[in-house]
Amino acid sequence: MQTWMKTIIQIIFFVAISKLADFTVERFHLPMPPSVFGILLVFALLQSKIIPLKWMELGSSWLLAQMLLFFIPAAVGIIKYKSLIITSGLPITITIIASTIAVMMCSGLMGQWVSKLLRRSSE
């Protein structure tokens, strides 16, 4: 099968997982966002080896490469709130920078912790 066909099928898989997560969270009134549930579902499928990583590598790589396009509508939407940016732009910017640093630090620490666990379990 051609690479572009595999990529499209894998993207359809991610859309299906997203729709399944939306349905499940709504149906069972789960106290979490559907996107988080979808990530947990993909993680569980990968960890349990039900779905091998190669079945989603091309689609996920393409989606990550296109991610900037998903933020353009949000950036354009900011124009509607010019007065808010003028009055509260600095506190908003500081909050964004601080939260970005916090997420980066937590991700790094979590990555180190998981790496240590994996090293210990392989010994």
mmCIF file of C-alpha atoms in Angstrom, residues 27-116:
data_model
loop_
_atom_site.group_PDB
_atom_site.id
_atom_site.type_symbol
_atom_site.label_atom_id
_atom_site.label_comp_id
_atom_site.label_asym_id
_atom_site.label_seq_id
_atom_site.Cartn_x
_atom_site.Cartn_y
_atom_site.Cartn_z
ATOM 1 C CA ARG A 27 -22.573 8.503 27.406
ATOM 2 C CA PHE A 28 -21.003 7.530 30.730
ATOM 3 C CA HIS A 29 -20.727 11.096 32.114
ATOM 4 C CA LEU A 30 -16.999 10.699 32.768
ATOM 5 C CA PRO A 31 -15.392 13.599 34.662
ATOM 6 C CA MET A 32 -12.692 14.264 32.051
ATOM 7 C CA PRO A 33 -12.383 15.940 28.674
ATOM 8 C CA PRO A 34 -12.899 13.605 25.708
ATOM 9 C CA SER A 35 -9.438 14.489 24.358
ATOM 10 C CA VAL A 36 -7.784 13.239 27.551
ATOM 11 C CA PHE A 37 -9.870 10.071 27.442
ATOM 12 C CA GLY A 38 -8.854 9.581 23.802
ATOM 13 C CA ILE A 39 -5.170 9.950 24.676
ATOM 14 C CA LEU A 40 -5.568 7.415 27.480
ATOM 15 C CA LEU A 41 -7.361 5.068 25.092
ATOM 16 C CA VAL A 42 -4.572 5.284 22.488
ATOM 17 C CA PHE A 43 -1.988 4.809 25.238
ATOM 18 C CA ALA A 44 -3.794 1.708 26.522
ATOM 19 C CA LEU A 45 -4.046 0.274 23.011
ATOM 20 C CA LEU A 46 -0.333 0.815 22.453
ATOM 21 C CA GLN A 47 0.725 -0.511 25.855
ATOM 22 C CA SER A 48 -1.397 -3.635 25.539
ATOM 23 C CA LYS A 49 0.059 -4.233 22.048
ATOM 24 C CA ILE A 50 -3.452 -4.357 20.574
ATOM 25 C CA ILE A 51 -2.280 -1.723 18.101
ATOM 26 C CA PRO A 52 1.396 -1.609 17.115
ATOM 27 C CA LEU A 53 3.076 1.782 16.926
ATOM 28 C CA LYS A 54 3.769 1.374 13.206
ATOM 29 C CA TRP A 55 0.001 1.422 12.597
ATOM 30 C CA MET A 56 -0.142 5.083 13.618
ATOM 31 C CA GLU A 57 3.317 6.544 12.993
ATOM 32 C CA LEU A 58 2.649 8.105 9.586
ATOM 33 C CA GLY A 59 -0.696 9.632 10.562
ATOM 34 C CA SER A 60 0.563 11.042 13.841
ATOM 35 C CA SER A 61 3.677 12.471 12.160
ATOM 36 C CA TRP A 62 1.538 14.192 9.528
ATOM 37 C CA LEU A 63 -0.868 15.589 12.132
ATOM 38 C CA LEU A 64 2.017 16.934 14.207
ATOM 39 C CA ALA A 65 3.538 18.550 11.109
ATOM 40 C CA GLN A 66 0.203 20.289 10.407
ATOM 41 C CA MET A 67 -0.418 21.347 14.005
ATOM 42 C CA LEU A 68 0.419 24.995 13.374
ATOM 43 C CA LEU A 69 -2.615 25.251 11.102
ATOM 44 C CA PHE A 70 -4.865 24.303 14.015
ATOM 45 C CA PHE A 71 -3.728 27.413 15.934
ATOM 46 C CA ILE A 72 -4.317 29.959 13.164
ATOM 47 C CA PRO A 73 -8.073 30.360 13.889
ATOM 48 C CA ALA A 74 -7.315 30.968 17.563
ATOM 49 C CA ALA A 75 -4.679 33.565 16.708
ATOM 50 C CA VAL A 76 -7.037 35.325 14.297
ATOM 51 C CA GLY A 77 -9.803 35.183 16.924
ATOM 52 C CA ILE A 78 -7.649 37.205 19.322
ATOM 53 C CA ILE A 79 -8.171 40.231 17.093
ATOM 54 C CA LYS A 80 -11.758 40.399 18.351
ATOM 55 C CA TYR A 81 -10.468 41.027 21.888
ATOM 56 C CA LYS A 82 -8.160 43.972 21.208
ATOM 57 C CA SER A 83 -9.403 45.921 24.255
ATOM 58 C CA LEU A 84 -8.743 42.932 26.532
ATOM 59 C CA ILE A 85 -5.208 42.626 25.186
ATOM 60 C CA ILE A 86 -4.597 46.333 25.703
ATOM 61 C CA THR A 87 -5.858 46.307 29.309
ATOM 62 C CA SER A 88 -4.672 42.864 30.448
ATOM 63 C CA GLY A 89 -2.056 41.846 27.887
ATOM 64 C CA LEU A 90 0.900 41.755 30.277
ATOM 65 C CA PRO A 91 -0.759 39.560 32.946
ATOM 66 C CA ILE A 92 -2.059 37.236 30.234
ATOM 67 C CA THR A 93 1.399 36.987 28.657
ATOM 68 C CA ILE A 94 3.031 36.295 32.031
ATOM 69 C CA THR A 95 0.445 33.605 32.752
ATOM 70 C CA ILE A 96 1.034 31.974 29.366
ATOM 71 C CA ILE A 97 4.819 31.994 29.829
ATOM 72 C CA ALA A 98 4.634 30.684 33.417
ATOM 73 C CA SER A 99 2.201 27.915 32.516
ATOM 74 C CA THR A 100 4.316 26.917 29.511
ATOM 75 C CA ILE A 101 7.400 26.669 31.726
ATOM 76 C CA ALA A 102 5.430 24.663 34.302
ATOM 77 C CA VAL A 103 4.204 22.218 31.644
ATOM 78 C CA MET A 104 7.707 21.850 30.215
ATOM 79 C CA MET A 105 9.169 21.196 33.663
ATOM 80 C CA CYS A 106 6.468 18.682 34.593
ATOM 81 C CA SER A 107 6.853 16.906 31.251
ATOM 82 C CA GLY A 108 10.622 16.729 31.669
ATOM 83 C CA LEU A 109 10.388 15.456 35.233
ATOM 84 C CA MET A 110 7.763 12.902 34.239
ATOM 85 C CA GLY A 111 9.939 11.769 31.340
ATOM 86 C CA GLN A 112 12.922 11.320 33.654
ATOM 87 C CA TRP A 113 10.790 9.418 36.161
ATOM 88 C CA VAL A 114 9.412 7.064 33.503
ATOM 89 C CA SER A 115 12.907 6.580 32.085
ATOM 90 C CA LYS A 116 14.215 5.576 35.522
#
